[in-house]
mmCIF file with all atom_site columns, C-alpha atoms in Angstrom:
data_model
loop_
_atom_site.group_PDB
_atom_site.id
_atom_site.type_symbol
_atom_site.label_atom_id
_atom_site.label_alt_id
_atom_site.label_comp_id
_atom_site.label_asym_id
_atom_site.label_entity_id
_atom_site.label_seq_id
_atom_site.pdbx_PDB_ins_code
_atom_site.Cartn_x
_atom_site.Cartn_y
_atom_site.Cartn_z
_atom_site.occupancy
_atom_site.B_iso_or_equiv
_atom_site.pdbx_formal_charge
_atom_site.auth_seq_id
_atom_site.auth_comp_id
_atom_site.auth_asym_id
_atom_site.auth_atom_id
_atom_site.pdbx_PDB_model_num
ATOM 1  C CA . GLU A 1 1  ? -6.182 12.840  9.439   1.00 0.00 ? 1  GLU A CA 1
ATOM 2  C CA . GLU A 1 2  ? -4.481 13.204  6.074   1.00 0.00 ? 2  GLU A CA 1
ATOM 3  C CA . LEU A 1 3  ? -1.255 11.692  4.860   1.00 0.00 ? 3  LEU A CA 1
ATOM 4  C CA . ASN A 1 4  ? 1.101  14.655  4.868   1.00 0.00 ? 4  ASN A CA 1
ATOM 5  C CA . ARG A 1 5  ? 4.540  14.009  3.480   1.00 0.00 ? 5  ARG A CA 1
ATOM 6  C CA . PRO A 1 6  ? 7.409  16.472  3.261   1.00 0.00 ? 6  PRO A CA 1
ATOM 7  C CA . GLU A 1 7  ? 8.032  17.580  -0.315  1.00 0.00 ? 7  GLU A CA 1
ATOM 8  C CA . GLU A 1 8  ? 11.135 15.419  -0.659  1.00 0.00 ? 8  GLU A CA 1
ATOM 9  C CA . GLU A 1 9  ? 9.027  12.329  0.102   1.00 0.00 ? 9  GLU A CA 1
ATOM 10 C CA . GLN A 1 10 ? 6.306  12.961  -2.495  1.00 0.00 ? 10 GLN A CA 1
ATOM 11 C CA . TYR A 1 11 ? 5.756  10.086  -4.898  1.00 0.00 ? 11 TYR A CA 1
ATOM 12 C CA . SER A 1 12 ? 4.908  10.173  -8.559  1.00 0.00 ? 12 SER A CA 1
ATOM 13 C CA . HIS A 1 13 ? 1.465  8.763   -9.240  1.00 0.00 ? 13 HIS A CA 1
ATOM 14 C CA . GLY A 1 14 ? 3.030  6.496   -11.868 1.00 0.00 ? 14 GLY A CA 1
ATOM 15 C CA . ASN A 1 15 ? 0.285  4.864   -13.905 1.00 0.00 ? 15 ASN A CA 1
ATOM 16 C CA . MET A 1 16 ? -2.452 5.957   -11.499 1.00 0.00 ? 16 MET A CA 1
ATOM 17 C CA . THR A 1 17 ? -5.016 8.621   -12.174 1.00 0.00 ? 17 THR A CA 1
ATOM 18 C CA . GLN A 1 18 ? -5.461 11.317  -9.554  1.00 0.00 ? 18 GLN A CA 1
ATOM 19 C CA . ALA A 1 19 ? -8.793 9.732   -8.585  1.00 0.00 ? 19 ALA A CA 1
ATOM 20 C CA . GLU A 1 20 ? -7.144 6.310   -8.062  1.00 0.00 ? 20 GLU A CA 1
ATOM 21 C CA . TYR A 1 21 ? -4.373 7.928   -6.024  1.00 0.00 ? 21 TYR A CA 1
ATOM 22 C CA . ASP A 1 22 ? -6.897 9.809   -3.888  1.00 0.00 ? 22 ASP A CA 1
ATOM 23 C CA . ARG A 1 23 ? -8.906 6.612   -3.283  1.00 0.00 ? 23 ARG A CA 1
ATOM 24 C CA . LEU A 1 24 ? -5.772 4.713   -2.296  1.00 0.00 ? 24 LEU A CA 1
ATOM 25 C CA . CYS A 1 25 ? -4.701 7.441   0.120   1.00 0.00 ? 25 CYS A CA 1
ATOM 26 C CA . ALA A 1 26 ? -8.187 7.537   1.645   1.00 0.00 ? 26 ALA A CA 1
ATOM 27 C CA . TYR A 1 27 ? -8.088 3.763   2.079   1.00 0.00 ? 27 TYR A CA 1
ATOM 28 C CA . ILE A 1 28 ? -4.660 3.860   3.710   1.00 0.00 ? 28 ILE A CA 1
ATOM 29 C CA . GLU A 1 29 ? -5.813 6.601   6.051   1.00 0.00 ? 29 GLU A CA 1
ATOM 30 C CA . SER A 1 30 ? -8.883 4.567   6.996   1.00 0.00 ? 30 SER A CA 1
ATOM 31 C CA . ILE A 1 31 ? -6.846 1.521   8.013   1.00 0.00 ? 31 ILE A CA 1
ATOM 32 C CA . ASP A 1 32 ? -4.122 3.475   9.784   1.00 0.00 ? 32 ASP A CA 1
ATOM 33 C CA . THR A 1 33 ? -6.077 3.260   13.041  1.00 0.00 ? 33 THR A CA 1
ATOM 34 C CA . MET A 1 34 ? -6.003 -0.543  12.805  1.00 0.00 ? 34 MET A CA 1
ATOM 35 C CA . ASN A 1 35 ? -2.205 -0.599  12.669  1.00 0.00 ? 35 ASN A CA 1
ATOM 36 C CA . ASP A 1 36 ? -1.820 -2.529  15.933  1.00 0.00 ? 36 ASP A CA 1
ATOM 37 C CA . LEU A 1 37 ? -4.036 -5.336  14.605  1.00 0.00 ? 37 LEU A CA 1
ATOM 38 C CA . ILE A 1 38 ? -2.032 -5.923  11.420  1.00 0.00 ? 38 ILE A CA 1
ATOM 39 C CA . ASP A 1 39 ? 0.702  -8.532  11.422  1.00 0.00 ? 39 ASP A CA 1
ATOM 40 C CA . ASP A 1 40 ? 4.102  -6.926  10.743  1.00 0.00 ? 40 ASP A CA 1
ATOM 41 C CA . ASP A 1 41 ? 4.883  -9.338  7.899   1.00 0.00 ? 41 ASP A CA 1
ATOM 42 C CA . LEU A 1 42 ? 1.563  -8.582  6.199   1.00 0.00 ? 42 LEU A CA 1
ATOM 43 C CA . GLU A 1 43 ? 2.173  -4.879  6.652   1.00 0.00 ? 43 GLU A CA 1
ATOM 44 C CA . ASN A 1 44 ? 5.584  -5.297  4.989   1.00 0.00 ? 44 ASN A CA 1
ATOM 45 C CA . ILE A 1 45 ? 3.956  -7.076  2.029   1.00 0.00 ? 45 ILE A CA 1
ATOM 46 C CA . VAL A 1 46 ? 1.524  -4.186  1.584   1.00 0.00 ? 46 VAL A CA 1
ATOM 47 C CA . ASN A 1 47 ? 4.249  -1.556  1.945   1.00 0.00 ? 47 ASN A CA 1
ATOM 48 C CA . GLU A 1 48 ? 6.533  -3.283  -0.580  1.00 0.00 ? 48 GLU A CA 1
ATOM 49 C CA . GLU A 1 49 ? 3.802  -3.538  -3.186  1.00 0.00 ? 49 GLU A CA 1
ATOM 50 C CA . ILE A 1 50 ? 2.554  0.015   -2.626  1.00 0.00 ? 50 ILE A CA 1
ATOM 51 C CA . ASP A 1 51 ? 6.132  1.229   -3.039  1.00 0.00 ? 51 ASP A CA 1
ATOM 52 C CA . ARG A 1 52 ? 6.234  -0.517  -6.434  1.00 0.00 ? 52 ARG A CA 1
ATOM 53 C CA . LEU A 1 53 ? 2.939  1.141   -7.343  1.00 0.00 ? 53 LEU A CA 1
ATOM 54 C CA . PHE A 1 54 ? 4.062  4.624   -6.335  1.00 0.00 ? 54 PHE A CA 1
ATOM 55 C CA . ASN A 1 55 ? 7.274  4.183   -8.305  1.00 0.00 ? 55 ASN A CA 1
ATOM 56 C CA . GLY A 1 56 ? 5.365  3.331   -11.486 1.00 0.00 ? 56 GLY A CA 1
ATOM 57 C CA . LYS A 1 57 ? 6.460  -0.312  -11.619 1.00 0.00 ? 57 LYS A CA 1
ATOM 58 C CA . CYS A 1 58 ? 2.889  -1.667  -11.657 1.00 0.00 ? 58 CYS A CA 1
ATOM 59 C CA . THR A 1 59 ? -0.706 -0.572  -12.031 1.00 0.00 ? 59 THR A CA 1
ATOM 60 C CA . ALA A 1 60 ? -3.148 -0.234  -9.138  1.00 0.00 ? 60 ALA A CA 1
ATOM 61 C CA . GLN A 1 61 ? -4.813 -3.496  -10.202 1.00 0.00 ? 61 GLN A CA 1
ATOM 62 C CA . GLN A 1 62 ? -1.477 -5.321  -10.400 1.00 0.00 ? 62 GLN A CA 1
ATOM 63 C CA . CYS A 1 63 ? -0.602 -3.969  -6.948  1.00 0.00 ? 63 CYS A CA 1
ATOM 64 C CA . ALA A 1 64 ? -3.884 -5.197  -5.466  1.00 0.00 ? 64 ALA A CA 1
ATOM 65 C CA . ASP A 1 65 ? -3.513 -8.593  -7.139  1.00 0.00 ? 65 ASP A CA 1
ATOM 66 C CA . MET A 1 66 ? 0.047  -9.017  -5.874  1.00 0.00 ? 66 MET A CA 1
ATOM 67 C CA . ILE A 1 67 ? -0.895 -8.032  -2.316  1.00 0.00 ? 67 ILE A CA 1
ATOM 68 C CA . GLN A 1 68 ? -3.773 -10.517 -2.407  1.00 0.00 ? 68 GLN A CA 1
ATOM 69 C CA . SER A 1 69 ? -1.550 -13.298 -3.751  1.00 0.00 ? 69 SER A CA 1
ATOM 70 C CA . ARG A 1 70 ? 1.344  -12.715 -1.371  1.00 0.00 ? 70 ARG A CA 1
ATOM 71 C CA . ALA A 1 71 ? -0.941 -12.314 1.655   1.00 0.00 ? 71 ALA A CA 1
ATOM 72 C CA . ALA A 1 72 ? -2.826 -15.530 0.797   1.00 0.00 ? 72 ALA A CA 1
ATOM 73 C CA . ILE A 1 73 ? 0.447  -17.462 0.525   1.00 0.00 ? 73 ILE A CA 1
ATOM 74 C CA . TYR A 1 74 ? 1.705  -15.985 3.793   1.00 0.00 ? 74 TYR A CA 1
ATOM 75 C CA . ILE A 1 75 ? -1.502 -16.853 5.639   1.00 0.00 ? 75 ILE A CA 1
ATOM 76 C CA . ALA A 1 76 ? -1.600 -20.376 4.159   1.00 0.00 ? 76 ALA A CA 1
ATOM 77 C CA . GLU A 1 77 ? 1.998  -20.989 5.279   1.00 0.00 ? 77 GLU A CA 1
ATOM 78 C CA . ARG A 1 78 ? 1.147  -19.935 8.836   1.00 0.00 ? 78 ARG A CA 1
ATOM 79 C CA . SER A 1 79 ? -1.959 -22.131 9.073   1.00 0.00 ? 79 SER A CA 1
#
């Protein structure tokens, strides 16, 4: 199943290459089936950072690093 968005919801790729964008979309599609297993707060962290990425406010690497950092802090606080 592909991510199909109406035209008005299309995002700019920002600093991403088409290949990076395609890989990210493929990854998101692959984890979509695990949605029920993901904590809502962790999902919000991922969505917030991906939104920054799609709006050109960070690179793919910065996005991944920020998700990792925020998720680690969140998990540590809950332990």
